[in-house]
GROMACS .gro file of C-alpha atoms in nm:
model
  224
    1MET     CA    1  10.090   6.816  11.570
    2GLY     CA    2  10.006   7.136  11.744
    3LYS     CA    3  10.119   7.477  11.625
    4LEU     CA    4  10.327   7.741  11.803
    5TYR     CA    5  10.193   8.096  11.773
    6ILE     CA    6  10.427   8.389  11.840
    7VAL     CA    7  10.197   8.666  11.963
    8PRO     CA    8  10.307   9.029  12.009
    9THR     CA    9  10.155   9.217  12.301
   10PRO     CA   10  10.123   9.595  12.360
   11ILE     CA   11  10.437   9.782  12.467
   12GLY     CA   12  10.226  10.022  12.669
   13ASN     CA   13   9.885  10.122  12.535
   14LEU     CA   14   9.655   9.819  12.560
   15GLU     CA   15   9.463   9.933  12.252
   16ASP     CA   16   9.763   9.829  12.040
   17ILE     CA   17   9.684   9.459  12.061
   18THR     CA   18   9.520   9.315  11.747
   19LEU     CA   19   9.183   9.144  11.729
   20ARG     CA   20   9.357   8.839  11.588
   21ALA     CA   21   9.598   8.825  11.881
   22ILE     CA   22   9.308   8.828  12.127
   23ARG     CA   23   9.133   8.547  11.936
   24VAL     CA   24   9.447   8.331  11.922
   25LEU     CA   25   9.518   8.377  12.293
   26LYS     CA   26   9.164   8.267  12.371
   27GLU     CA   27   9.175   7.963  12.142
   28VAL     CA   28   9.513   7.805  12.227
   29ALA     CA   29   9.546   7.545  12.501
   30LEU     CA   30   9.837   7.717  12.677
   31ILE     CA   31  10.009   8.055  12.687
   32LEU     CA   32  10.383   8.070  12.756
   33ALA     CA   33  10.447   8.400  12.933
   34GLU     CA   34  10.771   8.573  13.028
   35ASP     CA   35  10.615   8.691  13.356
   36THR     CA   36  10.276   8.539  13.441
   37ARG     CA   37  10.197   8.823  13.681
   38THR     CA   38  10.253   9.091  13.418
   39SER     CA   39  10.073   8.895  13.146
   40GLY     CA   40   9.793   8.809  13.387
   41LYS     CA   41   9.690   9.175  13.395
   42LEU     CA   42   9.673   9.182  13.014
   43LEU     CA   43   9.471   8.860  12.993
   44HIS     CA   44   9.233   8.978  13.264
   45HIS     CA   45   9.174   9.306  13.078
   46PHE     CA   46   9.068   9.120  12.763
   47GLU     CA   47   8.883   8.843  12.950
   48ILE     CA   48   9.123   8.573  12.830
   49HIS     CA   49   9.110   8.270  13.060
   50THR     CA   50   9.366   8.045  12.891
   51PRO     CA   51   9.613   7.875  13.133
   52MET     CA   52   9.963   8.024  13.150
   53GLN     CA   53  10.307   7.875  13.205
   54SER     CA   54  10.626   8.063  13.285
   55HIS     CA   55  10.880   8.077  13.000
   56HIS     CA   56  11.168   8.322  13.042
   57MET     CA   57  11.542   8.357  12.985
   58HIS     CA   58  11.628   8.178  13.311
   59ASN     CA   59  11.429   7.860  13.243
   60GLU     CA   60  11.384   7.838  12.864
   61HIS     CA   61  11.675   7.596  12.817
   62LYS     CA   62  11.504   7.355  13.057
   63THR     CA   63  11.146   7.394  12.928
   64VAL     CA   64  11.198   7.388  12.550
   65ALA     CA   65  11.217   7.007  12.522
   66HIS     CA   66  10.895   6.957  12.718
   67ILE     CA   67  10.707   7.217  12.512
   68VAL     CA   68  10.827   7.064  12.184
   69SER     CA   69  10.722   6.720  12.304
   70ARG     CA   70  10.378   6.848  12.396
   71LEU     CA   71  10.335   7.009  12.054
   72LYS     CA   72  10.456   6.698  11.868
   73ASN     CA   73  10.240   6.452  12.058
   74GLY     CA   74   9.916   6.647  12.078
   75MET     CA   75   9.673   6.845  11.870
   76GLU     CA   76   9.685   7.143  12.106
   77ASP     CA   77   9.821   7.479  11.995
   78ILE     CA   78  10.043   7.692  12.219
   79ALA     CA   79  10.105   8.069  12.216
   80LEU     CA   80  10.424   8.245  12.324
   81ILE     CA   81  10.412   8.603  12.453
   82SER     CA   82  10.662   8.832  12.626
   83ASP     CA   83  10.599   9.107  12.880
   84ALA     CA   84  10.567   9.359  12.597
   85GLY     CA   85  10.628   9.365  12.225
   86THR     CA   86  10.722   9.078  11.994
   87PRO     CA   87  10.881   8.768  12.149
   88ALA     CA   88  11.241   8.690  12.044
   89ILE     CA   89  11.321   9.061  11.986
   90SER     CA   90  11.557   9.109  12.284
   91ASP     CA   91  11.326   8.866  12.467
   92PRO     CA   92  11.293   8.485  12.494
   93GLY     CA   93  11.159   8.310  12.185
   94PHE     CA   94  11.445   8.219  11.953
   95LEU     CA   95  11.536   7.889  12.122
   96LEU     CA   96  11.178   7.761  12.121
   97THR     CA   97  11.113   7.875  11.763
   98ARG     CA   98  11.428   7.703  11.639
   99ALA     CA   99  11.351   7.382  11.829
  100CYS     CA  100  10.997   7.370  11.689
  101LEU     CA  101  11.116   7.418  11.331
  102GLU     CA  102  11.385   7.152  11.374
  103ASN     CA  103  11.113   6.910  11.483
  104GLY     CA  104  10.876   6.988  11.199
  105ILE     CA  105  10.633   7.187  11.414
  106GLU     CA  106  10.459   7.476  11.242
  107VAL     CA  107  10.539   7.821  11.378
  108GLU     CA  108  10.329   8.126  11.297
  109CYS     CA  109  10.424   8.478  11.407
  110LEU     CA  110  10.147   8.737  11.421
  111PRO     CA  111  10.230   9.097  11.329
  112GLY     CA  112  10.208   9.347  11.608
  113ALA     CA  113  10.376   9.584  11.849
  114THR     CA  114  10.752   9.616  11.880
  115ALA     CA  115  10.928   9.917  12.029
  116PHE     CA  116  11.202   9.984  11.778
  117VAL     CA  117  10.975  10.045  11.477
  118PRO     CA  118  10.795  10.359  11.604
  119ALA     CA  119  11.120  10.484  11.758
  120LEU     CA  120  11.296  10.452  11.423
  121VAL     CA  121  11.015  10.606  11.219
  122ASN     CA  122  10.967  10.911  11.442
  123SER     CA  123  11.341  10.970  11.490
  124GLY     CA  124  11.369  11.168  11.167
  125LEU     CA  125  11.685  10.971  11.082
  126PRO     CA  126  11.723  10.768  10.760
  127ASN     CA  127  11.524  10.445  10.786
  128ASP     CA  128  11.566  10.295  10.439
  129ARG     CA  129  11.855  10.090  10.578
  130PHE     CA  130  11.913  10.021  10.947
  131VAL     CA  131  12.070   9.772  11.186
  132PHE     CA  132  11.908   9.655  11.509
  133GLU     CA  133  12.164   9.605  11.787
  134GLY     CA  134  11.934   9.553  12.084
  135PHE     CA  135  12.117   9.577  12.419
  136LEU     CA  136  12.491   9.640  12.405
  137PRO     CA  137  12.714   9.403  12.605
  138VAL     CA  138  12.728   9.517  12.965
  139LYS     CA  139  13.104   9.469  13.013
  140LYS     CA  140  13.291   9.212  12.807
  141GLY     CA  141  13.282   9.292  12.439
  142ARG     CA  142  13.123   9.637  12.478
  143GLN     CA  143  13.432   9.831  12.370
  144THR     CA  144  13.494   9.600  12.076
  145ARG     CA  145  13.134   9.631  11.962
  146LEU     CA  146  13.137  10.010  11.981
  147LYS     CA  147  13.460  10.028  11.782
  148LEU     CA  148  13.300   9.824  11.503
  149LEU     CA  149  12.979  10.026  11.510
  150ALA     CA  150  13.173  10.354  11.486
  151GLU     CA  151  13.223  10.267  11.117
  152GLU     CA  152  12.860  10.161  11.055
  153SER     CA  153  12.696  10.373  10.783
  154ARG     CA  154  12.340  10.254  10.846
  155THR     CA  155  12.111  10.394  11.113
  156MET     CA  156  12.158  10.197  11.436
  157ILE     CA  157  11.894  10.101  11.693
  158PHE     CA  158  11.965  10.015  12.056
  159TYR     CA  159  11.760   9.921  12.361
  160GLU     CA  160  11.872  10.057  12.697
  161SER     CA  161  11.755  10.072  13.057
  162PRO     CA  162  11.707  10.415  13.218
  163HIS     CA  163  11.982  10.373  13.479
  164LYS     CA  164  12.239  10.291  13.209
  165LEU     CA  165  12.138  10.555  12.954
  166LEU     CA  166  12.386  10.825  13.061
  167LYS     CA  167  12.676  10.579  13.059
  168THR     CA  168  12.579  10.462  12.711
  169LEU     CA  169  12.551  10.821  12.582
  170VAL     CA  170  12.898  10.896  12.720
  171HIS     CA  171  13.029  10.594  12.528
  172PHE     CA  172  12.851  10.713  12.214
  173ALA     CA  173  13.020  11.052  12.248
  174GLU     CA  174  13.355  10.877  12.281
  175TYR     CA  175  13.318  10.634  11.992
  176PHE     CA  176  13.073  10.807  11.756
  177GLY     CA  177  13.151  11.170  11.835
  178GLU     CA  178  12.954  11.434  12.025
  179ASP     CA  179  12.804  11.574  11.703
  180ARG     CA  180  12.648  11.246  11.585
  181LEU     CA  181  12.270  11.283  11.553
  182ILE     CA  182  12.058  11.058  11.775
  183SER     CA  183  11.701  11.019  11.894
  184VAL     CA  184  11.600  10.877  12.231
  185SER     CA  185  11.243  10.756  12.275
  186ARG     CA  186  11.110  10.646  12.612
  187GLU     CA  187  10.777  10.520  12.744
  188LEU     CA  188  10.650  10.466  12.388
  189THR     CA  189  10.267  10.455  12.358
  190LYS     CA  190  10.233  10.541  12.728
  191LEU     CA  191  10.102  10.854  12.900
  192TYR     CA  192  10.444  11.018  12.941
  193GLU     CA  193  10.589  10.919  12.603
  194GLU     CA  194  10.883  11.139  12.506
  195THR     CA  195  11.131  11.159  12.220
  196CYS     CA  196  11.445  11.371  12.255
  197ARG     CA  197  11.635  11.443  11.931
  198GLY     CA  198  11.964  11.618  11.871
  199THR     CA  199  12.336  11.554  11.886
  200VAL     CA  200  12.482  11.308  12.134
  201ARG     CA  201  12.603  11.600  12.345
  202GLU     CA  202  12.264  11.775  12.343
  203VAL     CA  203  12.075  11.461  12.440
  204LEU     CA  204  12.334  11.376  12.707
  205ASP     CA  205  12.297  11.723  12.857
  206HIS     CA  206  11.917  11.688  12.852
  207TYR     CA  207  11.912  11.361  13.044
  208THR     CA  208  12.188  11.472  13.280
  209GLU     CA  209  11.953  11.750  13.395
  210LYS     CA  210  11.640  11.533  13.370
  211PRO     CA  211  11.711  11.170  13.471
  212PRO     CA  212  11.516  10.934  13.242
  213LYS     CA  213  11.249  10.684  13.344
  214GLY     CA  214  11.088  10.396  13.157
  215GLU     CA  215  11.193  10.170  12.872
  216ILE     CA  216  11.425  10.338  12.620
  217VAL     CA  217  11.503  10.302  12.249
  218ILE     CA  218  11.804  10.488  12.106
  219VAL     CA  219  11.832  10.556  11.734
  220VAL     CA  220  12.176  10.669  11.610
  221ALA     CA  221  12.264  10.808  11.269
  222GLY     CA  222  12.522  10.610  11.076
  223LYS     CA  223  12.865  10.742  10.991
  224LYS     CA  224  12.866  10.971  10.690
   0.00000   0.00000   0.00000
């Protein structure tokens, strides 16, 4: 059987890819990419000429069976990457990993870049215990989730898009309180990286005056 490699890619700065990741991407027979155009730029930069195939949230249910069959019936290895960071962390990857393991196919995940770790560490908030929430529900279930999280004592980590940040901060003020400490990191590892720390109200005021851009990680202190 072949092996499935889960390969993290840089979240911004291309120097954050590992030497091992480059080697694996060059050696496998196929790379499954969330967006082949985005990943094509990365592969071109590191002179990786391995063929790519699209594998994203809109087609993964249809492609998993074929990929598993290819791995079971051949000696070729396949790598899975996302646009940025570690696959399966708020990105496609779980369905394929589970299917491979259910079929006795070896899965190996390389260590590497993921956005929430640096955001948590540089937040200044307790990181001995934390809970990763990813993206909150857009509509259905959002209120219920926030009510539950209002009682969470561990540090909480969220992903958010820039055009929804203010709405999310307003909800945090409502459910967690305006004085709850938070840290908002955006554009991590990139040229205009920024981390804004303070109370929910202070950070909300900051981004009301200065609309945010780029990918965002929010770290929220747990309830005392």
